């Protein structure tokens, strides 16, 4: 069985910062991720185009490489069968990894809300289209509407514009007042305002509408246009792609499976990023949607704390906690969902994409569990990761207990390995 | 003429040349083919781009339910829309 003194799940900014800080102490540090390269979503590299230089990313990746941390990619956690042990899946091979300290840096995903046509090919998350483009899909010349809410919209639009997409418009559901308050608030942070100015310049004249949201995606077998509204006027924008996400929701399934205490939707941590379980830490978006700066600082605090560098960890916390918390609050206030977004789905529209469960099928139920049992909503391979946050927004349902395996495991892997016998682990060659 | 960095995959039996590093999900998009048909037969393609939504799952070299957004293409890869 593989053993790591410090095991870190998730190689985005928080995980990278944690691994780097922890590995400097010469302890054995293992950083694993289900992608094939480090960086998470925000620092995902472009597989074809030359990547624009990013001082923060380049510095973080260089530090990680020099730190001595071991990296393990294409590997996802599927179970936590006993304290101090995670079960991982890589291809069809299941392995147990033993840890002394565990740092969860599992990031966030986009909140996706159902509306007519949202299942059409050509409609994806905002980060989803960015990832497809970075994965080699040539977006040049394609007409793209970027819609939804959150700072990700501008970043995605800027990236796609740089790749010569024709950005038809950016439709941000937040009001101009909310956005202006957010923009003036982040002006106090030089790095952030610099990013904002750069992104606006990179939109190359594409209209940026506030108080505007999509009400329908139109097309037969592929998207052909998007219907937008500002609440009084409704119009159609012909386009090839709709990149649409409604801010972020935390990836907390592993923390939940491990039994960590939650504070609302987020993993509860102390000033040293410790969860309710003594040897398990958590950093980045699962703790609060706070962006890149928070992820880097919290990751470093967790890495320091997990390796007994408590003074440095505490000092980092004291220096940054107030400003990070203020940013979290401002994000929440700026990108709160307007109530109109919760009435977009028509009765016949699909809510659970895995099982094709329609809105009208869910209406009779009063809880996530009842809806699951009666309609199969949330029972498909994504295990409710997309429709769970949607039904939480639409119906106020709270997702219930998370169960192993955290993502589907091929039967062939099960046959080779008994998930529930960590006392007699076997390495699968 | 194939460029040195180009590889050939098949999407639903049709050969497609893609640059090395292209994900299988991008190959489906390049071929204008859906990754899967939903339980009621609707065409679907990747949504989240990060291995969470499972909408990009397809048949890769005969293996079903493979998430194509996290999978780089290799020469000779056979991609099929999953029904």
Short mmCIF file of C-alpha atoms in Angstrom, two decimals:
data_model
loop_
_atom_site.label_atom_id
_atom_site.label_comp_id
_atom_site.label_asym_id
_atom_site.label_seq_id
_atom_site.Cartn_x
_atom_site.Cartn_y
_atom_site.Cartn_z
CA UNK A 1 0.00 0.00 0.00
CA UNK A 2 1.24 3.47 -0.87
CA UNK A 3 1.82 5.65 2.18
CA UNK A 4 2.15 9.42 2.36
CA UNK A 5 2.76 11.48 5.46
CA UNK A 6 0.72 14.20 3.78
CA UNK A 7 -1.79 13.28 1.10
CA UNK A 8 -3.41 16.10 -0.88
CA UNK A 9 -6.48 15.60 -3.04
CA UNK A 10 -6.77 18.12 -5.87
CA UNK A 11 -3.91 19.75 -7.78
CA UNK A 12 -5.44 23.16 -8.36
CA UNK A 13 -3.95 26.29 -6.79
CA UNK A 14 -4.91 25.28 -3.21
CA UNK A 15 -3.50 21.76 -3.58
CA UNK A 16 -0.33 23.01 -5.26
CA UNK A 17 0.25 25.58 -2.49
CA UNK A 18 -0.42 22.95 0.18
CA UNK A 19 1.90 20.36 -1.40
CA UNK A 20 4.68 22.90 -1.88
CA UNK A 21 4.50 24.13 1.73
CA UNK A 22 4.32 20.61 3.14
CA UNK A 23 7.07 19.08 1.00
CA UNK A 24 9.62 21.70 2.05
CA UNK A 25 9.80 19.90 5.40
CA UNK A 26 11.12 16.74 3.71
CA UNK A 27 8.06 14.78 4.67
CA UNK A 28 6.61 12.42 2.07
CA UNK A 29 3.94 14.39 0.24
CA UNK A 30 1.65 12.97 -2.41
CA UNK A 31 -0.56 15.22 -4.53
CA UNK A 32 -3.21 13.48 -6.60
CA UNK A 33 -5.67 14.69 -9.19
CA UNK A 34 -8.09 13.17 -11.68
CA UNK A 35 -6.79 15.37 -14.50
CA UNK A 36 -3.63 14.61 -16.43
CA UNK A 37 -1.74 17.74 -15.38
CA UNK A 38 -1.59 20.09 -12.39
CA UNK A 39 -3.32 23.47 -12.35
CA UNK A 40 -6.96 22.70 -11.66
CA UNK A 41 -9.48 24.60 -13.73
CA UNK A 42 -8.10 28.11 -13.43
CA UNK A 43 -4.58 27.11 -14.45
CA UNK A 44 -5.57 24.45 -16.96
CA UNK A 45 -3.03 24.52 -19.76
CA UNK A 46 -3.96 24.87 -23.39
CA UNK A 47 -3.06 21.64 -25.13
CA UNK A 48 -2.41 23.22 -28.54
CA UNK A 49 -1.95 26.99 -28.40
CA UNK A 50 1.06 28.45 -26.63
CA UNK A 51 -0.03 29.34 -23.12
CA UNK A 52 0.11 33.02 -22.28
CA UNK A 53 2.63 33.61 -19.52
CA UNK A 54 1.03 33.73 -16.13
CA UNK A 55 3.44 34.83 -13.45
CA UNK A 56 1.45 33.27 -10.61
CA UNK A 57 0.91 29.93 -12.30
CA UNK A 58 4.48 29.63 -13.56
CA UNK A 59 5.89 30.47 -10.13
CA UNK A 60 3.56 28.04 -8.35
CA UNK A 61 4.31 25.17 -10.72
CA UNK A 62 8.06 25.77 -10.51
CA UNK A 63 7.91 25.79 -6.70
CA UNK A 64 5.87 22.60 -6.76
CA UNK A 65 8.38 20.87 -9.02
CA UNK A 66 11.25 21.91 -6.77
CA UNK A 67 9.47 20.97 -3.53
CA UNK A 68 9.94 17.22 -3.73
CA UNK A 69 6.22 16.46 -3.63
CA UNK A 70 5.20 13.37 -5.59
CA UNK A 71 2.46 13.88 -8.16
CA UNK A 72 -0.12 11.32 -9.19
CA UNK A 73 -2.50 12.18 -12.05
CA UNK A 74 -5.46 10.50 -13.76
CA UNK A 75 -6.41 9.26 -10.32
CA UNK A 76 -9.67 9.89 -8.52
CA UNK A 77 -10.71 9.11 -4.97
CA UNK A 78 -13.65 6.72 -4.85
CA UNK A 79 -13.85 5.72 -1.20
CA UNK A 80 -12.60 6.34 2.33
CA UNK A 81 -12.90 2.79 3.72
CA UNK A 82 -11.20 3.42 7.08
CA UNK A 83 -9.57 6.28 8.96
CA UNK A 84 -6.22 7.12 7.34
CA UNK A 85 -6.98 5.34 4.08
CA UNK A 86 -8.39 6.49 0.75
CA UNK A 87 -9.30 4.20 -2.11
CA UNK A 88 -8.37 5.53 -5.54
CA UNK A 89 -9.21 4.56 -9.07
CA UNK A 90 -6.84 5.03 -11.98
CA UNK A 91 -8.11 3.57 -15.24
CA UNK A 92 -9.41 0.20 -14.04
CA UNK A 93 -6.93 -0.16 -11.20
CA UNK A 94 -8.01 0.35 -7.61
CA UNK A 95 -5.40 1.16 -4.98
CA UNK A 96 -5.39 2.11 -1.32
CA UNK A 97 -3.35 5.08 -0.19
CA UNK A 98 -2.54 5.45 3.50
CA UNK A 99 -2.02 8.90 4.98
CA UNK A 100 -1.09 10.53 8.26
CA UNK A 101 -2.49 13.94 7.28
CA UNK A 102 -5.01 14.59 4.52
CA UNK A 103 -5.60 17.93 2.79
CA UNK A 104 -8.78 18.30 0.75
CA UNK A 105 -8.40 20.77 -2.11
CA UNK A 106 -11.22 19.52 -4.28
CA UNK A 107 -12.22 22.88 -5.78
CA UNK A 108 -15.60 23.85 -7.15
CA UNK A 109 -17.81 23.26 -10.13
CA UNK A 110 -20.19 25.54 -11.96
CA UNK A 111 -23.78 25.81 -10.84
CA UNK A 112 -25.91 24.90 -13.85
CA UNK A 113 -29.59 25.80 -13.88
CA UNK A 114 -32.17 24.24 -16.19
CA UNK A 115 -33.91 26.36 -18.84
CA UNK A 116 -35.55 25.42 -22.14
CA UNK A 117 -32.91 23.97 -24.48
CA UNK A 118 -30.08 23.76 -21.93
CA UNK A 119 -29.40 20.13 -22.88
CA UNK A 120 -28.75 20.94 -26.57
CA UNK A 121 -25.25 20.26 -27.84
CA UNK A 122 -23.56 23.65 -28.08
CA UNK A 123 -24.77 24.66 -24.61
CA UNK A 124 -22.20 24.07 -21.88
CA UNK A 125 -20.87 25.56 -18.70
CA UNK A 126 -18.82 28.73 -19.14
CA UNK A 127 -15.72 27.00 -17.84
CA UNK A 128 -16.90 23.95 -19.78
CA UNK A 129 -16.48 25.70 -23.14
CA UNK A 130 -13.15 27.14 -22.03
CA UNK A 131 -11.97 23.63 -21.14
CA UNK A 132 -13.16 22.26 -24.50
CA UNK A 133 -11.23 25.02 -26.25
CA UNK A 134 -8.12 24.37 -24.19
CA UNK A 135 -8.59 20.71 -25.10
CA UNK A 136 -8.01 21.53 -28.76
CA UNK A 137 -11.42 22.55 -30.09
CA UNK A 138 -10.87 25.47 -32.49
CA UNK A 139 -13.29 28.18 -31.33
CA UNK A 140 -11.91 30.75 -33.81
CA UNK A 141 -14.70 32.36 -35.82
CA UNK A 142 -17.45 30.67 -33.79
CA UNK A 143 -20.20 32.92 -32.42
CA UNK A 144 -20.37 32.56 -28.64
CA UNK A 145 -22.80 33.97 -26.08
CA UNK A 146 -21.37 33.90 -22.55
CA UNK A 147 -24.13 34.03 -19.94
CA UNK A 148 -24.97 33.35 -16.32
CA UNK A 149 -23.25 34.98 -13.40
CA UNK A 150 -19.90 35.31 -11.68
CA UNK A 151 -16.38 36.54 -12.32
CA UNK A 152 -15.76 33.44 -14.41
CA UNK A 153 -17.88 34.86 -17.24
CA UNK A 154 -15.46 37.70 -17.99
CA UNK A 155 -12.43 35.44 -17.69
CA UNK A 156 -13.97 32.89 -20.07
CA UNK A 157 -15.10 35.53 -22.56
CA UNK A 158 -11.61 37.07 -22.55
CA UNK A 159 -9.98 33.70 -23.10
CA UNK A 160 -12.32 32.79 -25.95
CA UNK A 161 -11.87 36.24 -27.53
CA UNK A 162 -8.10 35.75 -27.39
CA UNK A 163 -8.64 32.46 -29.24
CA UNK A 164 -10.48 34.54 -31.91
CA UNK A 165 -14.02 33.47 -31.03
CA UNK A 166 -16.67 35.98 -32.02
CA UNK A 167 -18.10 36.92 -28.62
CA UNK A 168 -21.68 37.96 -29.40
CA UNK A 169 -22.19 39.31 -25.88
CA UNK A 170 -21.70 38.59 -22.21
CA UNK A 171 -25.01 38.40 -20.33
CA UNK A 172 -24.49 38.82 -16.56
CA UNK A 173 -27.64 38.38 -14.47
CA UNK A 174 -26.37 40.62 -11.66
CA UNK A 175 -27.48 44.25 -11.70
CA UNK A 176 -25.20 47.10 -12.70
CA UNK A 177 -25.37 48.34 -9.10
CA UNK A 178 -24.20 44.96 -7.77
CA UNK A 179 -21.43 44.77 -10.36
CA UNK A 180 -20.31 48.36 -9.73
CA UNK A 181 -20.12 47.69 -6.00
CA UNK A 182 -18.09 44.56 -6.65
CA UNK A 183 -15.76 46.30 -9.10
CA UNK A 184 -15.07 49.23 -6.76
CA UNK A 185 -14.53 46.84 -3.86
CA UNK A 186 -11.94 44.76 -5.66
CA UNK A 187 -10.21 47.96 -6.79
CA UNK A 188 -8.49 47.88 -3.40
CA UNK A 189 -6.56 44.83 -4.56
CA UNK A 190 -4.04 45.82 -7.23
CA UNK A 191 -3.73 42.32 -8.68
CA UNK A 192 -7.47 41.88 -9.04
CA UNK A 193 -8.21 45.24 -10.63
CA UNK A 194 -5.35 44.69 -13.03
CA UNK A 195 -6.96 41.39 -14.03
CA UNK A 196 -10.32 43.12 -14.47
CA UNK A 197 -8.96 45.85 -16.73
CA UNK A 198 -7.04 43.36 -18.78
CA UNK A 199 -10.11 41.17 -19.25
CA UNK A 200 -12.35 44.06 -20.28
CA UNK A 201 -9.80 45.15 -22.86
CA UNK A 202 -9.62 41.59 -24.15
CA UNK A 203 -13.37 41.40 -24.75
CA UNK A 204 -12.59 43.44 -27.90
CA UNK A 205 -15.73 45.47 -27.90
CA UNK A 206 -18.20 42.64 -27.21
CA UNK A 207 -21.24 44.02 -25.37
CA UNK A 208 -21.33 43.29 -21.64
CA UNK A 209 -24.93 43.35 -20.45
CA UNK A 210 -25.83 43.40 -16.77
CA UNK A 211 -29.35 42.43 -15.52
CA UNK A 212 -29.56 40.07 -18.50
CA UNK A 213 -30.06 36.33 -18.53
CA UNK A 214 -30.85 33.49 -20.94
CA UNK A 215 -34.41 32.16 -21.04
CA UNK A 216 -34.07 29.61 -23.86
CA UNK A 217 -31.50 27.92 -26.05
CA UNK A 218 -32.91 27.22 -29.50
CA UNK A 219 -31.95 24.66 -32.13
CA UNK A 220 -32.77 21.21 -33.40
CA UNK A 221 -29.77 18.94 -32.89
CA UNK A 222 -27.33 21.80 -32.12
CA UNK A 223 -27.69 25.27 -30.71
CA UNK A 224 -28.55 27.98 -33.27
CA UNK A 225 -29.58 30.92 -31.07
CA UNK A 226 -30.12 32.05 -27.51
CA UNK A 227 -33.11 33.98 -26.24
CA UNK A 228 -32.07 36.62 -23.71
CA UNK A 229 -34.09 38.95 -21.53
CA UNK A 230 -33.46 41.91 -19.28
CA UNK A 231 -36.82 41.44 -17.59
CA UNK A 232 -38.73 43.80 -19.88
CA UNK A 233 -37.27 43.21 -23.34
CA UNK A 234 -36.64 39.78 -24.89
CA UNK A 235 -34.46 39.18 -27.92
CA UNK A 236 -32.60 36.43 -29.77
CA UNK A 237 -28.90 36.25 -30.47
CA UNK A 238 -27.91 33.80 -33.22
CA UNK A 239 -24.84 31.86 -32.04
CA UNK A 240 -22.96 28.56 -32.28
CA UNK A 241 -22.15 28.15 -28.57
CA UNK A 242 -23.68 29.23 -25.29
CA UNK A 243 -21.21 29.18 -22.41
CA UNK A 244 -23.46 29.44 -19.39
CA UNK A 245 -22.78 28.97 -15.70
CA UNK A 246 -24.29 30.46 -12.57
CA UNK A 247 -21.26 30.98 -10.35
CA UNK A 248 -19.73 28.10 -8.41
CA UNK A 249 -20.69 25.38 -5.96
CA UNK A 250 -18.08 23.61 -3.83
CA UNK A 251 -16.96 20.03 -4.44
CA UNK A 252 -17.52 18.67 -0.95
CA UNK A 253 -18.48 15.05 -1.63
CA UNK A 254 -15.22 13.62 -0.27
CA UNK A 255 -15.35 15.81 2.86
CA UNK A 256 -18.91 14.64 3.39
CA UNK A 257 -17.99 10.97 2.94
CA UNK A 258 -15.15 11.41 5.47
CA UNK A 259 -17.63 12.79 7.97
CA UNK A 260 -16.28 16.34 8.23
CA UNK A 261 -18.58 18.86 9.90
CA UNK A 262 -20.19 21.38 7.57
CA UNK A 263 -21.09 25.01 7.96
CA UNK A 264 -24.04 25.33 5.57
CA UNK A 265 -22.83 24.15 2.16
CA UNK A 266 -19.16 24.48 3.10
CA UNK A 267 -16.63 22.44 5.04
CA UNK A 268 -16.10 23.95 8.49
CA UNK A 269 -12.43 24.71 9.28
CA UNK A 270 -10.49 26.50 12.01
CA UNK A 271 -7.78 29.14 11.54
CA UNK A 272 -5.30 26.42 10.55
CA UNK A 273 -7.71 25.00 7.91
CA UNK A 274 -8.35 21.97 10.16
CA UNK A 275 -11.70 20.27 9.69
CA UNK A 276 -13.65 18.66 12.53
CA UNK A 277 -11.46 15.57 11.99
CA UNK A 278 -8.06 16.19 13.55
CA UNK A 279 -5.78 15.01 10.76
CA UNK A 280 -7.89 16.29 7.86
CA UNK A 281 -7.51 19.81 6.48
CA UNK A 282 -9.43 21.63 3.76
CA UNK A 283 -8.53 24.63 1.60
CA UNK A 284 -9.94 26.63 -1.28
CA UNK A 285 -13.49 26.65 -2.63
CA UNK A 286 -14.86 23.77 -0.46
CA UNK A 287 -14.34 26.11 2.51
CA UNK A 288 -15.87 29.20 0.85
CA UNK A 289 -16.08 30.49 -2.71
CA UNK A 290 -13.18 32.91 -2.44
CA UNK A 291 -11.20 32.69 -5.66
CA UNK A 292 -7.54 32.22 -6.48
CA UNK A 293 -5.94 34.31 -3.72
CA UNK A 294 -7.90 32.50 -1.01
CA UNK A 295 -7.05 29.11 -2.51
CA UNK A 296 -3.32 29.86 -2.57
CA UNK A 297 -3.19 31.25 0.96
CA UNK A 298 -5.45 28.63 2.54
CA UNK A 299 -3.57 25.89 0.72
CA UNK A 300 -0.28 27.15 2.09
CA UNK A 301 -1.75 27.43 5.60
CA UNK A 302 -3.02 23.84 5.39
CA UNK A 303 0.34 22.59 4.09
CA UNK A 304 2.20 24.39 6.88
CA UNK A 305 -0.23 23.29 9.59
CA UNK A 306 -0.22 19.66 8.45
CA UNK A 307 3.57 19.64 8.84
CA UNK A 308 3.61 21.28 12.27
CA UNK A 309 4.77 24.70 11.07
CA UNK A 310 2.10 26.25 13.21
CA UNK A 311 3.61 29.70 13.75
CA UNK A 312 3.99 30.36 10.03
CA UNK A 313 0.49 29.02 9.40
CA UNK A 314 -0.99 31.25 12.07
CA UNK A 315 0.92 34.28 10.79
CA UNK A 316 -0.41 33.73 7.28
CA UNK A 317 -3.93 33.44 8.62
CA UNK A 318 -3.62 36.64 10.64
CA UNK A 319 -2.22 38.57 7.70
CA UNK A 320 -4.90 37.57 5.20
CA UNK A 321 -8.04 36.25 6.90
CA UNK A 322 -9.94 39.54 7.05
CA UNK A 323 -9.40 40.52 3.43
CA UNK A 324 -10.14 37.01 2.17
CA UNK A 325 -13.39 36.89 4.15
CA UNK A 326 -14.37 40.33 2.84
CA UNK A 327 -13.87 39.09 -0.72
CA UNK A 328 -16.03 36.01 -0.05
CA UNK A 329 -18.82 38.24 1.25
CA UNK A 330 -18.56 40.54 -1.77
CA UNK A 331 -18.67 37.65 -4.22
CA UNK A 332 -21.79 36.34 -2.49
CA UNK A 333 -23.50 39.72 -2.59
CA UNK A 334 -22.55 40.52 -6.18
CA UNK A 335 -23.53 37.23 -7.77
CA UNK A 336 -26.60 36.25 -5.77
CA UNK A 337 -29.14 34.57 -8.06
CA UNK A 338 -32.11 36.72 -9.04
CA UNK A 339 -35.47 34.97 -8.38
CA UNK A 340 -36.39 35.01 -12.10
CA UNK A 341 -33.67 32.39 -12.71
CA UNK A 342 -35.55 29.87 -10.61
CA UNK A 343 -38.62 29.98 -12.87
CA UNK A 344 -36.90 29.46 -16.22
CA UNK A 345 -37.56 25.72 -16.53
CA UNK A 346 -40.84 24.74 -18.17
CA UNK A 347 -42.67 21.57 -17.03
CA UNK A 348 -41.25 19.51 -19.94
CA UNK A 349 -37.64 20.65 -19.47
CA UNK A 350 -35.09 18.17 -18.24
CA UNK A 351 -33.60 18.84 -14.80
CA UNK A 352 -31.60 15.62 -14.26
CA UNK A 353 -29.53 15.21 -17.42
CA UNK A 354 -28.27 11.71 -16.56
CA UNK A 355 -31.73 10.19 -16.19
CA UNK A 356 -33.78 12.62 -18.32
CA UNK A 357 -36.03 13.57 -15.41
CA UNK A 358 -38.29 16.50 -16.31
CA UNK A 359 -39.21 19.45 -14.11
CA UNK A 360 -42.88 18.40 -13.93
CA UNK A 361 -41.89 14.96 -12.58
CA UNK A 362 -40.16 16.62 -9.62
CA UNK A 363 -42.89 19.07 -8.69
CA UNK A 364 -44.94 16.60 -6.57
CA UNK A 365 -42.02 15.84 -4.20
CA UNK A 366 -40.88 17.70 -1.16
CA UNK A 367 -37.38 16.33 -0.67
CA UNK A 368 -34.30 15.22 -2.58
CA UNK A 369 -34.63 11.69 -1.20
CA UNK A 370 -38.27 11.33 -2.23
CA UNK A 371 -37.56 12.69 -5.70
CA UNK A 372 -34.60 10.33 -6.09
CA UNK A 373 -36.59 7.28 -5.07
CA UNK A 374 -39.61 8.09 -7.22
CA UNK A 375 -38.05 9.64 -10.35
CA UNK A 376 -34.36 8.54 -10.39
CA UNK A 377 -33.37 12.23 -10.28
CA UNK A 378 -29.73 12.34 -9.20
CA UNK A 379 -29.28 8.57 -9.55
CA UNK A 380 -27.23 8.65 -12.78
CA UNK A 381 -23.46 8.60 -13.15
CA UNK A 382 -22.90 12.21 -12.01
CA UNK A 383 -24.64 11.21 -8.77
CA UNK A 384 -26.52 14.48 -8.50
CA UNK A 385 -23.51 16.75 -8.87
CA UNK A 386 -25.32 18.80 -11.54
CA UNK A 387 -29.02 18.42 -10.69
CA UNK A 388 -28.36 18.45 -6.91
CA UNK A 389 -27.29 22.12 -6.75
CA UNK A 390 -30.01 22.92 -9.34
CA UNK A 391 -32.79 21.36 -7.26
CA UNK A 392 -31.32 22.98 -4.16
CA UNK A 393 -31.76 26.35 -5.88
CA UNK A 394 -35.14 25.53 -7.44
CA UNK A 395 -36.85 23.62 -4.62
CA UNK A 396 -34.66 24.22 -1.59
CA UNK A 397 -33.82 20.51 -1.34
CA UNK A 398 -30.75 19.60 0.64
CA UNK A 399 -28.69 16.77 -0.81
CA UNK A 400 -28.57 13.82 1.54
CA UNK A 401 -25.76 11.51 2.51
CA UNK A 402 -22.91 10.90 0.12
CA UNK A 403 -22.03 7.25 -0.41
CA UNK A 404 -19.11 5.36 -1.87
CA UNK A 405 -18.07 4.96 -4.57
CA UNK A 406 -17.83 8.72 -5.11
CA UNK A 407 -17.89 8.21 -8.85
CA UNK A 408 -18.79 5.15 -10.93
CA UNK A 409 -16.22 2.34 -10.71
CA UNK A 410 -16.03 -0.19 -13.56
CA UNK A 411 -17.21 -3.66 -12.60
CA UNK A 412 -13.86 -5.01 -13.80
CA UNK A 413 -12.13 -2.93 -11.11
CA UNK A 414 -14.51 -4.22 -8.45
CA UNK A 415 -13.81 -7.79 -9.50
CA UNK A 416 -10.10 -7.23 -9.04
CA UNK A 417 -10.35 -5.57 -5.67
CA UNK A 418 -12.56 -5.67 -2.59
CA UNK A 419 -13.23 -2.02 -1.74
CA UNK A 420 -14.14 -2.81 1.84
CA UNK A 421 -11.09 -4.70 3.02
CA UNK A 422 -8.47 -2.06 3.77
CA UNK A 423 -6.83 -4.31 6.33
CA UNK A 424 -5.63 -6.60 3.57
CA UNK A 425 -4.75 -4.21 0.79
CA UNK A 426 -3.43 -5.48 -2.48
CA UNK A 427 -1.59 -3.48 -5.06
CA UNK A 428 -3.06 -3.99 -8.50
CA UNK A 429 -0.16 -4.20 -10.92
CA UNK B 1 -0.32 15.22 -45.94
CA UNK B 2 -0.50 14.60 -42.20
CA UNK B 3 1.58 17.05 -40.23
CA UNK B 4 4.07 15.51 -37.78
CA UNK B 5 1.91 16.56 -34.83
CA UNK B 6 -1.36 15.31 -36.32
CA UNK B 7 -2.90 12.00 -35.34
CA UNK B 8 -5.85 10.18 -36.81
CA UNK B 9 -8.84 9.04 -34.81
CA UNK B 10 -12.19 7.65 -35.95
CA UNK B 11 -15.43 9.28 -34.85
CA UNK B 12 -18.37 6.98 -35.55
CA UNK B 13 -16.31 5.27 -38.22
CA UNK B 14 -15.23 8.47 -39.99
CA UNK B 15 -11.51 9.22 -39.92
CA UNK B 16 -10.62 12.58 -38.37
CA UNK B 17 -7.24 14.22 -38.15
CA UNK B 18 -6.61 16.10 -34.93
CA UNK B 19 -3.61 17.83 -33.44
CA UNK B 20 -1.76 15.86 -30.78
CA UNK B 21 -3.06 16.96 -27.39
CA UNK B 22 -6.68 17.26 -28.53
CA UNK B 23 -9.14 15.74 -26.08
CA UNK B 24 -11.58 13.09 -27.24
CA UNK B 25 -14.45 15.48 -26.34
CA UNK B 26 -12.95 18.08 -28.70
CA UNK B 27 -12.70 15.40 -31.41
CA UNK B 28 -16.45 14.76 -31.08
CA UNK B 29 -17.09 18.52 -31.34
CA UNK B 30 -14.80 18.75 -34.39
CA UNK B 31 -16.76 15.92 -36.02
CA UNK B 32 -20.08 17.60 -35.05
CA UNK B 33 -21.07 14.32 -33.41
CA UNK B 34 -22.74 14.06 -29.99
CA UNK B 35 -20.83 12.14 -27.31
CA UNK B 36 -23.91 10.21 -26.27
CA UNK B 37 -27.63 9.85 -26.75
CA UNK B 38 -29.60 10.38 -23.55
CA UNK B 39 -31.95 7.78 -22.05
CA UNK B 40 -34.75 9.29 -24.16
CA UNK B 41 -32.57 9.55 -27.26
CA UNK B 42 -31.49 13.22 -27.24
CA UNK B 43 -28.01 14.11 -28.47
CA UNK B 44 -25.69 15.31 -25.67
CA UNK B 45 -22.17 16.67 -25.47
CA UNK B 46 -19.83 17.69 -22.67
CA UNK B 47 -21.06 20.38 -20.29
CA UNK B 48 -18.69 20.85 -17.37
CA UNK B 49 -15.38 20.08 -19.12
CA UNK B 50 -13.89 18.76 -15.89
CA UNK B 51 -15.05 15.17 -15.46
CA UNK B 52 -18.03 15.83 -13.21
CA UNK B 53 -21.20 15.96 -15.32
CA UNK B 54 -20.66 12.74 -17.30
CA UNK B 55 -22.42 14.22 -20.35
CA UNK B 56 -19.28 13.68 -22.44
CA UNK B 57 -19.16 9.94 -21.84
CA UNK B 58 -18.81 7.86 -24.96
CA UNK B 59 -17.48 4.57 -26.28
CA UNK B 60 -13.70 4.63 -26.60
CA UNK B 61 -12.08 1.62 -28.28
CA UNK B 62 -15.15 -0.41 -27.38
CA UNK B 63 -15.26 0.64 -23.71
CA UNK B 64 -18.45 2.40 -22.68
CA UNK B 65 -18.92 5.26 -20.20
CA UNK B 66 -15.49 6.83 -20.78
CA UNK B 67 -15.39 10.53 -19.97
CA UNK B 68 -13.94 12.08 -23.10
CA UNK B 69 -13.24 15.56 -21.68
CA UNK B 70 -10.30 14.30 -19.61
CA UNK B 71 -8.92 11.96 -22.25
CA UNK B 72 -6.31 13.05 -24.81
CA UNK B 73 -6.64 11.46 -28.25
CA UNK B 74 -4.09 8.91 -29.40
CA UNK B 75 -3.39 7.67 -32.88
CA UNK B 76 -5.92 5.06 -33.97
CA UNK B 77 -8.41 5.86 -31.17
CA UNK B 78 -11.94 4.76 -32.04
CA UNK B 79 -14.64 7.04 -30.70
CA UNK B 80 -18.32 6.19 -30.90
CA UNK B 81 -21.42 8.02 -29.76
CA UNK B 82 -22.80 6.07 -26.80
CA UNK B 83 -26.45 5.06 -27.15
#
